[in-house]
Amino acid sequence: MEKYVVQNIQRPDPKLIEEFKNYDVSTVYEAQGKQGLLGHQLKPVQEGKLICGPAVTAICYAGDNLMIHAAIEVCKPGDILVITTIGEGVHGMIGELIVRALMKRGVQGVVIDAGIRDVKQIRELGFPVWSKAVYSEGTTKTRGGWVNAPAVCAGTQVNPGDLIMADDDGIVVIRKEDVKSSLEAAKNRVEKEKGTKEKIENGELSVDFYNLRETLQKENVIYYEDEEAFKKSLLS
């Protein structure tokens, strides 16, 4: 199989990317039909961060970070580097030096389905990273792979130029062909939630405004007046 680096990719309109930053991962995921979540094993190193930008993908062999170094060269300001591996591994694939190099290129953050190290230094630098492990085990730099090839990261397809959004709730991918429709859906969802918040403030119950009583009835959920009534039902 040919190994390669694609140096230039199509990226979404920067204005649309900035609009997405008004929302969050959960909102966008729900708005686009509960699609696009990356696996829950990827956790943020920096809490309280939200990033959204085009994906540059790097596919490495587990325990070898050669293609991460190759990817640094093609990253542009605002990109998010998405790293996945062939074979399972928790090696420290990136550390302080790679992070500094990515920051110099203007990269927003990293999503990596592998391990990282130098966490203290990365936190001090304020650089957002989502990873599945923290582990000091080092890597080789001898095995070629792919940069800007279609990748599967934490169980979800990520294509070069797709939008990646990540925050404390997790990571969601917005396919580049769906950017406009997903953004519109996110706007509509937030507007709808405003009405829901008003109902809550007015003292309305979610079981009513979501019309859930009928579902409870269908599921044969029984209401008891109090604990005594419940205890009597057990004896009958």
mmCIF file of C-alpha atoms in Angstrom:
data_model
loop_
_atom_site.group_PDB
_atom_site.id
_atom_site.type_symbol
_atom_site.label_atom_id
_atom_site.label_comp_id
_atom_site.label_asym_id
_atom_site.label_seq_id
_atom_site.Cartn_x
_atom_site.Cartn_y
_atom_site.Cartn_z
ATOM 1 C CA MET A 1 0.000 0.000 0.000
ATOM 2 C CA GLU A 2 1.345 3.409 -0.995
ATOM 3 C CA LYS A 3 2.284 5.668 1.895
ATOM 4 C CA TYR A 4 1.876 9.367 1.297
ATOM 5 C CA VAL A 5 1.589 12.953 2.498
ATOM 6 C CA VAL A 6 -1.037 15.246 0.978
ATOM 7 C CA GLN A 7 0.336 18.728 1.471
ATOM 8 C CA ASN A 8 -2.741 20.837 0.725
ATOM 9 C CA ILE A 9 -6.340 20.075 1.629
ATOM 10 C CA GLN A 10 -9.651 21.870 1.236
ATOM 11 C CA ARG A 11 -10.719 23.567 4.444
ATOM 12 C CA PRO A 12 -14.157 24.946 5.400
ATOM 13 C CA ASP A 13 -14.883 28.670 5.280
ATOM 14 C CA PRO A 14 -13.159 30.293 8.296
ATOM 15 C CA LYS A 15 -16.299 32.370 8.980
ATOM 16 C CA LEU A 16 -18.345 29.189 9.430
ATOM 17 C CA ILE A 17 -15.684 27.749 11.725
ATOM 18 C CA GLU A 18 -15.881 30.839 13.940
ATOM 19 C CA GLU A 19 -19.671 30.520 14.090
ATOM 20 C CA PHE A 20 -19.346 26.932 15.296
ATOM 21 C CA LYS A 21 -17.325 28.186 18.264
ATOM 22 C CA ASN A 22 -20.548 29.687 19.640
ATOM 23 C CA TYR A 23 -21.780 26.160 20.335
ATOM 24 C CA ASP A 24 -20.456 23.042 22.057
ATOM 25 C CA VAL A 25 -19.857 19.373 21.320
ATOM 26 C CA SER A 26 -23.096 18.083 22.823
ATOM 27 C CA THR A 27 -25.202 20.633 20.945
ATOM 28 C CA VAL A 28 -23.565 19.914 17.591
ATOM 29 C CA TYR A 29 -23.681 16.144 18.087
ATOM 30 C CA GLU A 30 -27.402 16.231 18.892
ATOM 31 C CA ALA A 31 -28.129 18.746 16.136
ATOM 32 C CA GLN A 32 -26.569 16.607 13.424
ATOM 33 C CA GLY A 33 -28.674 13.597 14.347
ATOM 34 C CA LYS A 34 -26.527 12.084 17.100
ATOM 35 C CA GLN A 35 -23.690 11.530 14.635
ATOM 36 C CA GLY A 36 -19.940 12.029 14.706
ATOM 37 C CA LEU A 37 -18.841 11.430 18.295
ATOM 38 C CA LEU A 38 -15.343 10.067 18.815
ATOM 39 C CA GLY A 39 -14.904 7.415 21.492
ATOM 40 C CA HIS A 40 -15.237 8.318 25.154
ATOM 41 C CA GLN A 41 -11.713 7.048 25.893
ATOM 42 C CA LEU A 42 -10.249 10.325 24.614
ATOM 43 C CA LYS A 43 -9.975 12.723 27.558
ATOM 44 C CA PRO A 44 -8.894 16.384 27.700
ATOM 45 C CA VAL A 45 -5.548 17.256 29.235
ATOM 46 C CA GLN A 46 -6.638 20.886 29.508
ATOM 47 C CA GLU A 47 -10.100 21.329 31.003
ATOM 48 C CA GLY A 48 -12.255 24.303 30.088
ATOM 49 C CA LYS A 49 -11.040 24.463 26.492
ATOM 50 C CA LEU A 50 -13.092 24.470 23.295
ATOM 51 C CA ILE A 51 -11.454 24.150 19.898
ATOM 52 C CA CYS A 52 -12.955 23.908 16.432
ATOM 53 C CA GLY A 53 -10.987 23.651 13.204
ATOM 54 C CA PRO A 54 -10.116 21.599 10.128
ATOM 55 C CA ALA A 55 -8.637 18.161 10.655
ATOM 56 C CA VAL A 56 -5.157 17.314 9.456
ATOM 57 C CA THR A 57 -4.889 13.557 9.851
ATOM 58 C CA ALA A 58 -1.786 11.536 10.658
ATOM 59 C CA ILE A 59 -1.879 7.740 10.569
ATOM 60 C CA CYS A 60 1.106 6.198 12.337
ATOM 61 C CA TYR A 61 2.145 2.731 13.323
ATOM 62 C CA ALA A 62 1.697 2.197 17.054
ATOM 63 C CA GLY A 63 4.842 3.262 18.884
ATOM 64 C CA ASP A 64 6.277 5.216 15.949
ATOM 65 C CA ASN A 65 5.689 8.957 15.510
ATOM 66 C CA LEU A 66 7.492 9.587 12.215
ATOM 67 C CA MET A 67 4.288 10.717 10.497
ATOM 68 C CA ILE A 68 3.498 13.196 13.249
ATOM 69 C CA HIS A 69 6.735 14.976 12.370
ATOM 70 C CA ALA A 70 5.727 14.843 8.703
ATOM 71 C CA ALA A 71 2.297 16.267 9.565
ATOM 72 C CA ILE A 72 3.718 19.289 11.378
ATOM 73 C CA GLU A 73 5.018 20.625 8.079
ATOM 74 C CA VAL A 74 1.597 20.646 6.377
ATOM 75 C CA CYS A 75 -0.372 22.079 9.301
ATOM 76 C CA LYS A 76 -1.694 25.609 8.911
ATOM 77 C CA PRO A 77 -2.919 28.106 11.516
ATOM 78 C CA GLY A 78 -6.245 27.016 12.981
ATOM 79 C CA ASP A 79 -5.851 23.327 12.124
ATOM 80 C CA ILE A 80 -6.397 20.470 14.546
ATOM 81 C CA LEU A 81 -4.039 17.514 14.252
ATOM 82 C CA VAL A 82 -5.885 14.197 14.486
ATOM 83 C CA ILE A 83 -3.573 11.247 15.149
ATOM 84 C CA THR A 84 -4.482 7.588 14.967
ATOM 85 C CA THR A 85 -2.441 4.412 14.877
ATOM 86 C CA ILE A 86 -2.291 1.079 13.140
ATOM 87 C CA GLY A 87 -2.221 -1.317 16.058
ATOM 88 C CA GLU A 88 -3.101 -0.531 19.646
ATOM 89 C CA GLY A 89 -0.595 1.448 21.651
ATOM 90 C CA VAL A 90 -0.273 3.888 24.518
ATOM 91 C CA HIS A 91 3.256 5.128 23.830
ATOM 92 C CA GLY A 92 3.899 8.795 24.517
ATOM 93 C CA MET A 93 3.520 9.739 20.840
ATOM 94 C CA ILE A 94 3.735 13.478 21.495
ATOM 95 C CA GLY A 95 5.354 15.540 24.215
ATOM 96 C CA GLU A 96 6.482 19.070 24.947
ATOM 97 C CA LEU A 97 8.759 19.458 21.913
ATOM 98 C CA ILE A 98 6.143 18.381 19.366
ATOM 99 C CA VAL A 99 3.585 20.590 21.082
ATOM 100 C CA ARG A 100 5.926 23.566 20.848
ATOM 101 C CA ALA A 101 6.424 22.845 17.140
ATOM 102 C CA LEU A 102 2.660 22.659 16.583
ATOM 103 C CA MET A 103 2.100 25.898 18.459
ATOM 104 C CA LYS A 104 4.682 27.569 16.239
ATOM 105 C CA ARG A 105 2.577 26.493 13.227
ATOM 106 C CA GLY A 106 -0.568 27.974 14.797
ATOM 107 C CA VAL A 107 -2.248 24.602 15.387
ATOM 108 C CA GLN A 108 -5.242 24.832 17.764
ATOM 109 C CA GLY A 109 -4.893 21.443 19.394
ATOM 110 C CA VAL A 110 -4.392 17.698 19.063
ATOM 111 C CA VAL A 111 -6.747 14.734 19.173
ATOM 112 C CA ILE A 112 -4.790 11.500 19.517
ATOM 113 C CA ASP A 113 -6.010 7.926 19.855
ATOM 114 C CA ALA A 114 -2.788 6.959 21.627
ATOM 115 C CA GLY A 115 -0.658 8.207 24.515
ATOM 116 C CA ILE A 116 1.100 11.453 25.314
ATOM 117 C CA ARG A 117 3.744 12.524 27.820
ATOM 118 C CA ASP A 118 5.177 15.737 29.322
ATOM 119 C CA VAL A 119 1.686 16.530 30.573
ATOM 120 C CA LYS A 120 2.857 19.098 33.136
ATOM 121 C CA GLN A 121 4.695 21.065 30.465
ATOM 122 C CA ILE A 122 1.798 20.793 28.002
ATOM 123 C CA ARG A 123 -0.586 22.154 30.622
ATOM 124 C CA GLU A 124 1.783 24.996 31.397
ATOM 125 C CA LEU A 125 1.864 25.833 27.683
ATOM 126 C CA GLY A 126 -1.957 25.895 27.674
ATOM 127 C CA PHE A 127 -2.120 23.679 24.599
ATOM 128 C CA PRO A 128 -5.353 21.645 24.238
ATOM 129 C CA VAL A 129 -4.875 17.882 23.802
ATOM 130 C CA TRP A 130 -7.350 15.009 23.952
ATOM 131 C CA SER A 131 -5.737 11.577 24.360
ATOM 132 C CA LYS A 132 -6.535 8.087 25.609
ATOM 133 C CA ALA A 133 -3.464 7.665 27.830
ATOM 134 C CA VAL A 134 -0.599 9.376 29.569
ATOM 135 C CA TYR A 135 2.502 7.220 29.426
ATOM 136 C CA SER A 136 6.213 7.938 29.262
ATOM 137 C CA GLU A 137 7.122 5.064 26.934
ATOM 138 C CA GLY A 138 9.074 6.478 23.990
ATOM 139 C CA THR A 139 8.652 5.973 20.254
ATOM 140 C CA THR A 140 10.686 5.167 17.189
ATOM 141 C CA LYS A 141 10.779 7.305 14.036
ATOM 142 C CA THR A 142 11.300 4.661 11.377
ATOM 143 C CA ARG A 143 7.928 3.624 9.942
ATOM 144 C CA GLY A 144 6.198 5.507 7.151
ATOM 145 C CA GLY A 145 2.459 6.094 7.197
ATOM 146 C CA TRP A 146 0.005 8.664 5.949
ATOM 147 C CA VAL A 147 -0.732 12.354 6.362
ATOM 148 C CA ASN A 148 -4.094 13.698 5.193
ATOM 149 C CA ALA A 149 -5.525 10.303 4.374
ATOM 150 C CA PRO A 150 -9.000 9.200 5.505
ATOM 151 C CA ALA A 151 -8.598 7.957 9.072
ATOM 152 C CA VAL A 152 -10.579 6.236 11.790
ATOM 153 C CA CYS A 153 -9.937 7.889 15.133
ATOM 154 C CA ALA A 154 -11.492 6.427 18.292
ATOM 155 C CA GLY A 155 -13.959 4.507 16.161
ATOM 156 C CA THR A 156 -15.141 7.393 13.982
ATOM 157 C CA GLN A 157 -14.268 8.285 10.407
ATOM 158 C CA VAL A 158 -12.337 11.540 10.037
ATOM 159 C CA ASN A 159 -11.450 12.868 6.602
ATOM 160 C CA PRO A 160 -8.891 15.612 5.963
ATOM 161 C CA GLY A 161 -10.617 18.988 6.134
ATOM 162 C CA ASP A 162 -13.540 17.773 8.212
ATOM 163 C CA LEU A 163 -14.280 20.020 11.166
ATOM 164 C CA ILE A 164 -13.253 18.782 14.577
ATOM 165 C CA MET A 165 -14.869 20.271 17.670
ATOM 166 C CA ALA A 166 -13.610 19.293 21.113
ATOM 167 C CA ASP A 167 -14.436 20.402 24.642
ATOM 168 C CA ASP A 168 -14.876 18.904 28.118
ATOM 169 C CA ASP A 169 -17.791 16.762 26.870
ATOM 170 C CA GLY A 170 -15.716 15.043 24.200
ATOM 171 C CA ILE A 171 -15.032 15.329 20.488
ATOM 172 C CA VAL A 172 -17.334 15.467 17.478
ATOM 173 C CA VAL A 173 -16.523 15.482 13.770
ATOM 174 C CA ILE A 174 -18.557 17.545 11.310
ATOM 175 C CA ARG A 175 -18.114 16.284 7.777
ATOM 176 C CA LYS A 176 -16.918 19.096 5.524
ATOM 177 C CA GLU A 177 -19.841 18.539 3.142
ATOM 178 C CA ASP A 178 -22.252 18.955 6.084
ATOM 179 C CA VAL A 179 -20.742 22.063 7.668
ATOM 180 C CA LYS A 180 -23.501 24.481 6.610
ATOM 181 C CA SER A 181 -26.403 22.158 7.404
ATOM 182 C CA SER A 182 -24.927 21.141 10.780
ATOM 183 C CA LEU A 183 -24.368 24.775 11.715
ATOM 184 C CA GLU A 184 -27.961 25.630 10.851
ATOM 185 C CA ALA A 185 -29.189 22.644 12.862
ATOM 186 C CA ALA A 186 -27.109 23.763 15.855
ATOM 187 C CA LYS A 187 -28.622 27.255 15.664
ATOM 188 C CA ASN A 188 -32.135 25.794 15.576
ATOM 189 C CA ARG A 189 -31.425 23.518 18.522
ATOM 190 C CA VAL A 190 -30.165 26.387 20.673
ATOM 191 C CA GLU A 191 -33.265 28.440 19.826
ATOM 192 C CA LYS A 192 -35.471 25.504 20.793
ATOM 193 C CA GLU A 193 -33.586 25.100 24.079
ATOM 194 C CA LYS A 194 -34.315 28.738 24.937
ATOM 195 C CA GLY A 195 -38.011 27.860 24.987
ATOM 196 C CA THR A 196 -37.324 24.810 27.144
ATOM 197 C CA LYS A 197 -35.361 26.901 29.643
ATOM 198 C CA GLU A 198 -38.290 29.332 29.865
ATOM 199 C CA LYS A 199 -40.647 26.456 30.654
ATOM 200 C CA ILE A 200 -38.324 25.243 33.412
ATOM 201 C CA GLU A 201 -38.122 28.775 34.860
ATOM 202 C CA ASN A 202 -41.935 28.917 34.819
ATOM 203 C CA GLY A 203 -42.064 25.774 36.925
ATOM 204 C CA GLU A 204 -43.239 23.408 34.205
ATOM 205 C CA LEU A 205 -42.163 19.791 34.509
ATOM 206 C CA SER A 206 -40.187 18.044 31.784
ATOM 207 C CA VAL A 207 -42.391 14.990 32.135
ATOM 208 C CA ASP A 208 -45.219 17.216 30.882
ATOM 209 C CA PHE A 209 -43.645 19.417 28.227
ATOM 210 C CA TYR A 210 -41.891 16.410 26.714
ATOM 211 C CA ASN A 211 -45.218 14.513 26.821
ATOM 212 C CA LEU A 212 -43.665 11.625 28.757
ATOM 213 C CA ARG A 213 -46.645 10.630 30.902
ATOM 214 C CA GLU A 214 -48.127 8.562 28.111
ATOM 215 C CA THR A 215 -44.797 6.743 27.678
ATOM 216 C CA LEU A 216 -44.620 6.043 31.411
ATOM 217 C CA GLN A 217 -48.129 4.611 31.229
ATOM 218 C CA LYS A 218 -47.262 2.419 28.245
ATOM 219 C CA GLU A 219 -44.234 1.149 30.174
ATOM 220 C CA ASN A 220 -46.538 0.221 33.080
ATOM 221 C CA VAL A 221 -44.817 2.561 35.521
ATOM 222 C CA ILE A 222 -47.054 2.720 38.597
ATOM 223 C CA TYR A 223 -47.352 5.779 40.863
ATOM 224 C CA TYR A 224 -47.889 5.313 44.617
ATOM 225 C CA GLU A 225 -49.161 8.028 46.940
ATOM 226 C CA ASP A 226 -46.469 7.349 49.520
ATOM 227 C CA GLU A 227 -44.183 4.667 50.989
ATOM 228 C CA GLU A 228 -47.005 3.097 52.992
ATOM 229 C CA ALA A 229 -49.072 2.611 49.866
ATOM 230 C CA PHE A 230 -46.065 1.038 48.161
ATOM 231 C CA LYS A 231 -45.479 -1.342 51.083
ATOM 232 C CA LYS A 232 -49.148 -2.380 51.079
ATOM 233 C CA SER A 233 -48.907 -3.175 47.369
ATOM 234 C CA LEU A 234 -46.062 -5.595 48.103
ATOM 235 C CA LEU A 235 -48.240 -7.484 50.587
ATOM 236 C CA SER A 236 -51.259 -7.731 48.343
#
